[in-house]
Each structure stands twice: as C-alpha cells, then as structure tokens.
Coordinates of C-alpha atoms and ligand atoms in Angstrom, one line a residue:
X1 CA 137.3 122.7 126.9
X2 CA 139.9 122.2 124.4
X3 CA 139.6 119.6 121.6
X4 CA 143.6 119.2 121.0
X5 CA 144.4 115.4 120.1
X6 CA 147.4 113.9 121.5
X7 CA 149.2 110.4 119.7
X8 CA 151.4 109.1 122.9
X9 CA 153.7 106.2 122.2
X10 CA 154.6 104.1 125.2
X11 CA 151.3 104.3 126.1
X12 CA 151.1 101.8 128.6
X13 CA 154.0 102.7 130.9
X14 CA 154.9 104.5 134.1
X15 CA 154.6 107.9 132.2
X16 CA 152.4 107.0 129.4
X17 CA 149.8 106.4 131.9
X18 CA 150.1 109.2 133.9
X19 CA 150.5 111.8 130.9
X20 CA 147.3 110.4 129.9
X21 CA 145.6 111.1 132.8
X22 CA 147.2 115.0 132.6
X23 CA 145.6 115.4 129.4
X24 CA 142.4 114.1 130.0
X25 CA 141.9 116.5 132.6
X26 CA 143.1 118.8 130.0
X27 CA 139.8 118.3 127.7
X28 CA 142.9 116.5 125.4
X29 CA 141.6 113.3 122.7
X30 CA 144.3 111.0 123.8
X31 CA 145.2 108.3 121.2
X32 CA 148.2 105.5 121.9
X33 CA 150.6 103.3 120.2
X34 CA 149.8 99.4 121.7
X35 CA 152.0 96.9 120.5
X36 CA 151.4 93.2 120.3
X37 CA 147.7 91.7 119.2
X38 CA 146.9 91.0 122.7
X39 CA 149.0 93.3 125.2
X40 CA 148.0 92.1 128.4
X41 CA 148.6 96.1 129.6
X42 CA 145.7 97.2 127.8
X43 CA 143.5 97.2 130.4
X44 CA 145.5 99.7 132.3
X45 CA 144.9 102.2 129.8
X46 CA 141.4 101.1 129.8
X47 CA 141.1 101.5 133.5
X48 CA 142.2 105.6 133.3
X49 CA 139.6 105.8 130.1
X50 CA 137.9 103.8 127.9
X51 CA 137.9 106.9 126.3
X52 CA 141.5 106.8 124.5
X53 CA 141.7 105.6 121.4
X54 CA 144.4 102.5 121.1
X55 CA 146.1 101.8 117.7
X56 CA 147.9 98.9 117.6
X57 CA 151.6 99.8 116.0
X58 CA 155.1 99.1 117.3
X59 CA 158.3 101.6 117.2
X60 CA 160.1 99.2 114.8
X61 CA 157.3 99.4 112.2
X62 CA 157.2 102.4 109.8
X63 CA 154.0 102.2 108.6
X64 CA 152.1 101.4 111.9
X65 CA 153.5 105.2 113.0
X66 CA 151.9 106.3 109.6
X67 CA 148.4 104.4 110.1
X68 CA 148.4 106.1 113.7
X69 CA 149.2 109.4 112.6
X70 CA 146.9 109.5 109.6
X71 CA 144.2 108.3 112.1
X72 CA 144.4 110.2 115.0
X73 CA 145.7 113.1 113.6
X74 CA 147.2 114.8 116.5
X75 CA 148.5 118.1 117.6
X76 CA 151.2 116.6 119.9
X77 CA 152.8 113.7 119.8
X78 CA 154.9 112.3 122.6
X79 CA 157.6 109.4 122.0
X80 CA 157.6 107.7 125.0
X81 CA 158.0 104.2 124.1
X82 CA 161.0 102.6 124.4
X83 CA 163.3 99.5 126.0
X84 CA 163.8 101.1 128.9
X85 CA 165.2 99.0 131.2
X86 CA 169.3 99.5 131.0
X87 CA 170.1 96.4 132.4
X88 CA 168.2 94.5 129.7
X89 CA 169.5 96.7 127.1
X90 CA 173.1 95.2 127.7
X91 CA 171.4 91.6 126.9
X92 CA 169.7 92.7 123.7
X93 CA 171.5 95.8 122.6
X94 CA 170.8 95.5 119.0
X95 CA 166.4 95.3 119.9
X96 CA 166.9 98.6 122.3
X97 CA 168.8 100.3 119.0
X98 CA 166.0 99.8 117.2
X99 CA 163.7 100.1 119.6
X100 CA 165.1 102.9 121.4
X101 CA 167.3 104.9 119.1
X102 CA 166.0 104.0 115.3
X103 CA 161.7 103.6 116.9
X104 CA 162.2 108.0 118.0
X105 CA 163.6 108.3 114.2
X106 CA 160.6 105.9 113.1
X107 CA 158.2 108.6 114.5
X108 CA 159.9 111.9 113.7
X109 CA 160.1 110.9 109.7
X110 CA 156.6 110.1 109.7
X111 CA 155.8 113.2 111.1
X112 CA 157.8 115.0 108.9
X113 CA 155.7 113.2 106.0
X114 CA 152.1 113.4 107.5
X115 CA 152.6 116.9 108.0
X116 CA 155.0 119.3 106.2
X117 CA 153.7 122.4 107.4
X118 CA 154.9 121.6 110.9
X119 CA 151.4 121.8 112.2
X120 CA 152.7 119.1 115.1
X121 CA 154.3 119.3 117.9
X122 CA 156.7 116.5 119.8
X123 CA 158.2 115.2 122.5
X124 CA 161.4 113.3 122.8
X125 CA 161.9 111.3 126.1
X126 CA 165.2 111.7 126.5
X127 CA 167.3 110.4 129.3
X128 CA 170.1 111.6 132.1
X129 CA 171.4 108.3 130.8
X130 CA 173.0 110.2 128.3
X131 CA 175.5 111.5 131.2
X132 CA 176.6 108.3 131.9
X133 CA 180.1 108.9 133.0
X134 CA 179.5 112.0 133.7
X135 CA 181.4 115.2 132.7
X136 CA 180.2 117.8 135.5
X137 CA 178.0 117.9 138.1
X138 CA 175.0 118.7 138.6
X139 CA 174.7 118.2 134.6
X140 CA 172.7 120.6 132.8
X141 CA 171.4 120.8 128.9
X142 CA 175.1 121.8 127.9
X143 CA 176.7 118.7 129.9
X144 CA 178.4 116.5 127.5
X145 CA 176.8 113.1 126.8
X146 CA 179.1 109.8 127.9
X147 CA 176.4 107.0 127.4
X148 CA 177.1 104.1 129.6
X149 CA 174.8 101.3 128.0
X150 CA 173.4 100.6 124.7
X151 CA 169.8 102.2 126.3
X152 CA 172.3 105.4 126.5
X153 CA 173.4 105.3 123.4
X154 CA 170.5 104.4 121.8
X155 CA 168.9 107.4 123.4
X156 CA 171.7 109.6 122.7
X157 CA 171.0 108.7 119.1
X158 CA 167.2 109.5 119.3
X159 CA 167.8 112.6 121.1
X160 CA 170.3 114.0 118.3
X161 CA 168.3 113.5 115.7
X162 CA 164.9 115.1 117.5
X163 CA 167.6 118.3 117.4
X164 CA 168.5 117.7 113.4
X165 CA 164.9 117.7 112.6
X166 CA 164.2 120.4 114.5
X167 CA 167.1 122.7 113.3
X168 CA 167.1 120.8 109.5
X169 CA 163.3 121.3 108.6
X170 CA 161.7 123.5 111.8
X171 CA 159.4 121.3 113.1
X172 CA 158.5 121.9 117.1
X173 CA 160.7 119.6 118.1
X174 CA 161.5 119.2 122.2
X175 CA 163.8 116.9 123.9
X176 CA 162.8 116.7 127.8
X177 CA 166.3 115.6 129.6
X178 CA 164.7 113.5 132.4
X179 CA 166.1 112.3 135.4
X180 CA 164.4 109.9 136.9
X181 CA 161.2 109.3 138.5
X182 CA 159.4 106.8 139.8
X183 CA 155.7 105.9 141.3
X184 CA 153.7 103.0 142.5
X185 CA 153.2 102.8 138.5
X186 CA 157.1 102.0 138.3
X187 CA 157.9 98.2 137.0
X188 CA 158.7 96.0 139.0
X189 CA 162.8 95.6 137.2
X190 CA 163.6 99.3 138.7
X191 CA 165.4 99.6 142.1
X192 CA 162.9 101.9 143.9
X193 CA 159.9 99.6 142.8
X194 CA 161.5 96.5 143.2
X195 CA 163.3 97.6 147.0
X196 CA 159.4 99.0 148.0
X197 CA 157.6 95.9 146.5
X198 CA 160.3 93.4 148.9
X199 CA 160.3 95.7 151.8
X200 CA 156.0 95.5 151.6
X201 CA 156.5 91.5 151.4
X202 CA 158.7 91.6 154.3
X203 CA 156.9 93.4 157.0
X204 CA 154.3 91.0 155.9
X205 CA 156.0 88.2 156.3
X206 CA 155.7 87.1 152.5
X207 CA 159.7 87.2 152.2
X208 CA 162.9 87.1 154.3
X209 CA 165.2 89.1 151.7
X210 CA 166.1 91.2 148.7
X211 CA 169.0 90.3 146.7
X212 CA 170.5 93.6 144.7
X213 CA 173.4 95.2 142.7
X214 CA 175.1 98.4 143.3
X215 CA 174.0 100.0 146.9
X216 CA 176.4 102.8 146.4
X217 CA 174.8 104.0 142.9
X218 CA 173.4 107.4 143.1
X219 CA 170.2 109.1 141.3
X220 CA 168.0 112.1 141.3
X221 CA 165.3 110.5 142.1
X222 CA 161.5 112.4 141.7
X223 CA 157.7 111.2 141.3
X224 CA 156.4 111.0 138.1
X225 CA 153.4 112.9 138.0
X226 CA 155.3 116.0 138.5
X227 CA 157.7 114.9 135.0
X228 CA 154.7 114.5 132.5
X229 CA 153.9 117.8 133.9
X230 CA 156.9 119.3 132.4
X231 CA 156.6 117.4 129.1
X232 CA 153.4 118.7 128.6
X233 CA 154.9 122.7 129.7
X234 CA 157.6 122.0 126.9
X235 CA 155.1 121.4 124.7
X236 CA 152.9 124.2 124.9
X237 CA 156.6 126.6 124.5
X238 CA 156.1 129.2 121.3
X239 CA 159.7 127.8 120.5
X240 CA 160.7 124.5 121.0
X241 CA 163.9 123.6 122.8
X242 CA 165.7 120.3 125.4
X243 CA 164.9 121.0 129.5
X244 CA 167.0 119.1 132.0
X245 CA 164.1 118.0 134.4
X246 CA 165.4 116.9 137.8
X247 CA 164.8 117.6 141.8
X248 CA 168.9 118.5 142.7
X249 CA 168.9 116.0 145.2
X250 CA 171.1 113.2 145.0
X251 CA 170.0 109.6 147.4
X252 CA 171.8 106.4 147.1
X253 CA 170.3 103.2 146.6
X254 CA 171.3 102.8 150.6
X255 CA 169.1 105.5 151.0
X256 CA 166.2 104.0 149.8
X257 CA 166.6 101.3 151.9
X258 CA 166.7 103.2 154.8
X259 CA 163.7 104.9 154.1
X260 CA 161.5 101.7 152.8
X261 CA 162.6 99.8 155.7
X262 CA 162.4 102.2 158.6
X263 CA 158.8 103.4 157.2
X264 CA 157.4 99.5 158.1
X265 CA 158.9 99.7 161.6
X266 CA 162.6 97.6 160.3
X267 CA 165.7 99.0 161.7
X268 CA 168.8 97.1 160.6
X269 CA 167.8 96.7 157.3
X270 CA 171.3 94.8 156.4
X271 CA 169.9 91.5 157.9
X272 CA 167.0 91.6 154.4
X273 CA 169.8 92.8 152.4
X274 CA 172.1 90.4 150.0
X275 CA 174.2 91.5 147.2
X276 CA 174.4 89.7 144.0
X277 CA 176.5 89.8 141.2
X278 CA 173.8 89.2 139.0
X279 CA 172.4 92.5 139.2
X280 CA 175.5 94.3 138.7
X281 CA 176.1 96.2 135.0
X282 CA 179.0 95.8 132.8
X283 CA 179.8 99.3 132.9
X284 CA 177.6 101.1 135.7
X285 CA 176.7 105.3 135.9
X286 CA 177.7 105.8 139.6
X287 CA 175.4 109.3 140.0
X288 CA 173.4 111.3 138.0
X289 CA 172.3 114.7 139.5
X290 CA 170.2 117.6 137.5
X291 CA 170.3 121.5 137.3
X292 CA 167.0 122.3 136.5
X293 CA 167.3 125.6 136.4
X294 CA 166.0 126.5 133.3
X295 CA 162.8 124.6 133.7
X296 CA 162.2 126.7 136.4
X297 CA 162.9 129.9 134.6
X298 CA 161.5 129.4 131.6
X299 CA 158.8 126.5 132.3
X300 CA 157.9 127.9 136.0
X301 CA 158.2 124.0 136.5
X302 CA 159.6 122.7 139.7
X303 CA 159.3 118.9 141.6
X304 CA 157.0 119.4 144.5
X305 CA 157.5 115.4 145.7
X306 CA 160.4 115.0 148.5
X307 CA 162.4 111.8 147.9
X308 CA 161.3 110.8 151.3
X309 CA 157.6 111.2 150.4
X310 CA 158.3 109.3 147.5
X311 CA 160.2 106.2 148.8
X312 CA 157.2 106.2 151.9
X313 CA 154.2 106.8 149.0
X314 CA 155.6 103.3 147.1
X315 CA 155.9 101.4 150.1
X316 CA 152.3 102.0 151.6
X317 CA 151.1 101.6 148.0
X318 CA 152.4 98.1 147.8
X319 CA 151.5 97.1 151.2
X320 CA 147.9 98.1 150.8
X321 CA 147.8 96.4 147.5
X322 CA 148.5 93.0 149.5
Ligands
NAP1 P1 158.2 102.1 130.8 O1 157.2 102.1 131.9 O2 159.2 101.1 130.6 O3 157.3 102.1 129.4 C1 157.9 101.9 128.2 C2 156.8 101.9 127.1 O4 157.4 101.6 125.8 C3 155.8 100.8 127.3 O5 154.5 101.3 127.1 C4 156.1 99.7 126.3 O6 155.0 99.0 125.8 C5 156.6 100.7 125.2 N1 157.4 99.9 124.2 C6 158.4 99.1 124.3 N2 158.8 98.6 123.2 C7 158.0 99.1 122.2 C8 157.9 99.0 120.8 N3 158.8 98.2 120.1 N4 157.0 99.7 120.1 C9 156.1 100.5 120.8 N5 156.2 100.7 122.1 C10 157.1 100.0 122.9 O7 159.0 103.5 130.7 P2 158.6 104.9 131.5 O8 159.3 104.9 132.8 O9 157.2 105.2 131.4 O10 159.5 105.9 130.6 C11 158.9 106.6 129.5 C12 160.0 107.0 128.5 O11 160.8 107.9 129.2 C13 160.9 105.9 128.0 O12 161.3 106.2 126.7 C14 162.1 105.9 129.0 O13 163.2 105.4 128.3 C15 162.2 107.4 129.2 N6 162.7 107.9 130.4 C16 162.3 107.4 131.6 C17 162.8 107.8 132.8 C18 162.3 107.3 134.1 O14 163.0 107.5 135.1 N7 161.1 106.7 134.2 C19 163.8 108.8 132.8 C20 164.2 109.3 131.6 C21 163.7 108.9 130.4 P3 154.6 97.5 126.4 O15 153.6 97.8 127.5 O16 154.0 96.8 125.2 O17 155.9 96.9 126.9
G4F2 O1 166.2 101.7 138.8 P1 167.3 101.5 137.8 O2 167.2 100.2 137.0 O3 167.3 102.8 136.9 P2 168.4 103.4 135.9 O4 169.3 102.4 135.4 O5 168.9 104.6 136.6 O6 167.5 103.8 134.7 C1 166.2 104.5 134.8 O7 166.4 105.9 134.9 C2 166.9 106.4 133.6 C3 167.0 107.9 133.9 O8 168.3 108.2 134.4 C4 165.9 106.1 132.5 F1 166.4 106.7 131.4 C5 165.8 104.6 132.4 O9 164.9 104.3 131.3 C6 165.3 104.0 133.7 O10 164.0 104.5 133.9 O11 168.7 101.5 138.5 C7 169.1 102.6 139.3 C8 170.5 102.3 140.0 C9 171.5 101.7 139.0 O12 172.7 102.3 139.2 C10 171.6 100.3 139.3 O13 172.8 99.6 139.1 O14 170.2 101.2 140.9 C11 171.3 100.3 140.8 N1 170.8 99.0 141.3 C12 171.3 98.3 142.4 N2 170.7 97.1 142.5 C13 169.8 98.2 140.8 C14 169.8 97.1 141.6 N3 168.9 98.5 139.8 C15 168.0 97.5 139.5 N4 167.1 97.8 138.6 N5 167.9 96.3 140.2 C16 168.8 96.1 141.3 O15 168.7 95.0 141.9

C-alpha cells in the first residue's frame, strides 16, 4: 500500500469528497483545508473517514495554507476550494477574487516556500468557465479563454498563474480544464441538483413547481466520480501539463427536465415548470462543450457515466432520501 499524503482544499464539496474517497482506496493519508470554527460540513468528511486529518485554514489566509502544509506535509496537493457558484459570484465578485483567483495563488506561493525542491505535486481546478463566450467548439486546451462572470475570471486568473509557476520555477504544476459534473453530492444552488431534488418533491407530492432561469443553456454535463479520476491521472503524469476533461455531449437544461420528469412517470413537464427572472445572469455562457481528446490519449481517461444515467442516478437518489 502506498503511504503518499495528499493536502485537498475544498475539502468538503462535491469533488473534495469524492477525491477523498479515490485516494483512500489508494492507501493515500488524506489531509483537508476546513474553514470556519464550526463547519457544519465536517461531518461529511467524517462520514467517508474519520481517518482524514482536518486542518482548519481558509483560502484567503496565507499562513493557514503554511500551518497545513508544514503539517501534513503532502506529496499532492489539490486546490479545489473555491466560490463556486457563478451566479453568486456576480453578487460578491470581489469575495470570489479572492477566494477563487487570489485563494489558488495563496496555495501555490506557499508551496513554492514549503518546498523549493519541487518535491510536490498540484492540482488546479480549473473551469470550462473560462470559455465563456466561447471562441470554437468543442473547446479544447488551446481554445481561447472569454470569462463570462467574475467566478470566470477569477479562475482564469488562478489557472494563469498555476502555468507561470510551473514554467517560472518548475514545480509539477497541472491545470485539469473541467467541464462539468455533477452527483447526488452536487449542492442544492446547481441546475441538475436543484431540477432532480424538485422533480423527487413532486412525484411525491411535497411541491407543485420549479421556478428556473435559462432552459435553453447548454452544458457537458458528466458524473463526478469519473472527474476526480482524471485529477488524480494528471497527477501521477512524469510531466505536468492542463487536460480539457469533458464527455462531448452537449444537453440543455430542457433536457434535463425531460429526463428527471419522465424517469418519475411525469409527462408534460411544462405544467411544474415557471421561469423567473431572478435566476437569470447578467451576462450568461449559452453552451460549453469539450474535446477531450488528449485525456484520452495521453491519460487513457474517458467518462463512462451517460448523461441519461446521470440525470436518472440524482433523481432516484433524492427520492429515496425522502
Ligand atoms: P463545491 O461543492 O462548491 O465545493 C467548494 C469547496 O470550496 C467547499 O469545500 C468549500 O468549503 C470550499 N471553500 C469555499 N470558500 C473557501 C475558502 N474561503 N477557503 C477554503 N475553502 C473554501 O465545488 P465542487 O463542485 O466540488 O468543485 C470543486 C472545484 O472544482 C471548485 O474549485 C470549482 O470551482 C471547480 N470546478 C467545478 C466544476 C463542477 O462542475 N463541479 C467544474 C469545473 C471546475 P465550505 O464547505 O466551507 O463552503
Ligand atoms: O448548474 P449551474 O449553476 O452551473 P454553471 O454555471 O455551468 O457552473 C458550474 O459548472 C462550471 C463548469 O463549467 C463550474 F466551473 C462551476 O463551478 C459550476 O460548478 O448552471 C448551468 C446552466 C447555466 O447556464 C444557468 O444559467 O443552467 C442555467 N440555469 C437555468 N436555470 C440555472 C437555473 N442554473 C441554476 N443554478 N439555477 C437555475 O434556476
């Protein structure tokens, strides 16, 4: 078994949780960044392990990164933490800089301090975000960045500089270009969670309706176990370099509907539906789809969960957990 020790930041998200899981069953020492003194998400993480080590730190705080890298003393470190959510990013633009953009440079100068032979390795979670308006299709690791939202930018910030310190002082530096991906683990403020969690509520007769933005928006949508997958893969690369991770396949939030509402027996799903202006963005990405070709070649990594699989896996998850 190996005794590799991995520091994961974000530790108590979607894909914190999961990654944990992957290197667990790796034989990893898994260590996390926990923000707050009493995050009400620790017992998540507790629930996959009591095992993992929490260290209590925040993104914005210099010398928190330090105190967790001096203590855990890790062989990979993953930057997952972030404001995620782009609609909130438009209300508190200047928190998701920090947090977002400034929190991945936070981590990267630490690491370059803590350990200047470039013993470490990391991992930038980088965003399709960074499309935004987007310059071809499907977008690849050459596609030119239009960020869309100060989460974009932000991002687009964070991944820039995980290629200066890379190229500027040779640390094993990887940007993973995910599209994205969701599970029962989502949060609730994302589309797919949020249309699955209603849908659930309906066909038990717990709601009448879901009130949402943009139907016509368009993602590659894939499940997230298969993405910390290919974080890891990038990882474990003699040379380090950015992956576009993505399935190909483009579905509108329609789609998901469709899907969700048919898999409880709903036809007609328009009747549950209302639009609202409230969820709509000030400037909105209409579709994001990835080539993810050279994961494949290079990473032999490939999605293995269908949209439709997906969408159905969320809904039956929510309506057992009623
Ligand atoms: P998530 O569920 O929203 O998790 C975000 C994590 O960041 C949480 O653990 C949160 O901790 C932590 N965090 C927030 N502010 C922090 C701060 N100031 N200091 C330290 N930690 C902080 O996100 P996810 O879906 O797992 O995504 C993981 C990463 O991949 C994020 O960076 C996201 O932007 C990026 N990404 C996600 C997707 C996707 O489709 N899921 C696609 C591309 C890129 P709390 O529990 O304390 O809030
Ligand atoms: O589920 P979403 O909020 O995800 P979004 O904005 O694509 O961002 C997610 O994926 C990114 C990767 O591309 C990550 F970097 C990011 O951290 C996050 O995980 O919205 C998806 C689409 C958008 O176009 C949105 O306008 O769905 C549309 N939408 C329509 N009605 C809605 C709603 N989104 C939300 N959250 N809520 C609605 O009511």
């Amino acid at each position: 078994m190996s005794s590799r020790r991995a520091l994961i930041t974000g530790i108590t998200g979607q894909d914190g949780l999961y990654l944990s899981e992957l290197l667990l069953s790796k034989g990893y020492q898994v260590h996390g960044l926990i923000r707050g003194q009493n995050n009400p998400k620790r017992v998540l993480v507790e629930e996959i392990s009591p095992e993992i080590v929490l260290h209590e730190g925040d993104l914005t705080d210099f010398a928190s990164i330090a105190r967790a890298l001096k203590a855990s003393d890790p062989d990979e470190v993953y930057n997952l933490g972030a404001v995620s959510f782009v609609a909130h990013s438009f209300r508190s633009a200047l928190h998701t800089s920090n947090v977002t953009g400034q929190g991945a440079l936070n981590v990267l100068e630490a690491i370059r301090l803590h350990d200047p032979d470039n013993r470490i390795r990391f991992y930038q979670a980088s965003s399709s975000e960074m499309f935004g308006k987007v310059q071809e299709t499907p977008q690849t690791e050459t596609t030119r960045f239009y960020p869309r939202s100060p989460y974009a930018a932000a991002k687009a910030f964070a991944h820039h500089m995980t290629v200066n310190y890379r190229e500027a002082y040779g640390m094993h530096a990887s940007a993973g270009i995910l599209f994205n991906h969701e599970s029962p683990r989502r949060g609730p403020e994302f589309v797919t969670r949020k249309i699955t969690q209603a849908v659930a509520r309906i066909s038990l007769g717990l709601q009448d309706e879901i009130r949402l933005g943009n139907l016509d928006a368009a993602r590659d949508w894939g499940f997230a176990g298969d993405y910390v997958e290919a974080m890891w893969l990038m990882l474990q690369q003699d040379e380090p370099r950015d992956f576009v991770i993505a399935t190909g396949e483009l579905h509108t939030v329609r789609d998901v509907l469709e899907i969700a509402f048919a898999h409880v027996g709903i036809n007609g799903w328009a009747a549950h539906v209302a639009t609202d202006a409230e969820h709509l963005r000030p400037s909105e990405v209409d579709h994001l789809v990835g080539d993810s070709s050279e994961a494949r070649a290079h990473l032999d990594w490939e999605a293995t969960t269908s949209f439709e699989t997906l969408i159905k896996g969320m809904v039956e998850s929510e309506v057992t957990a009623h």
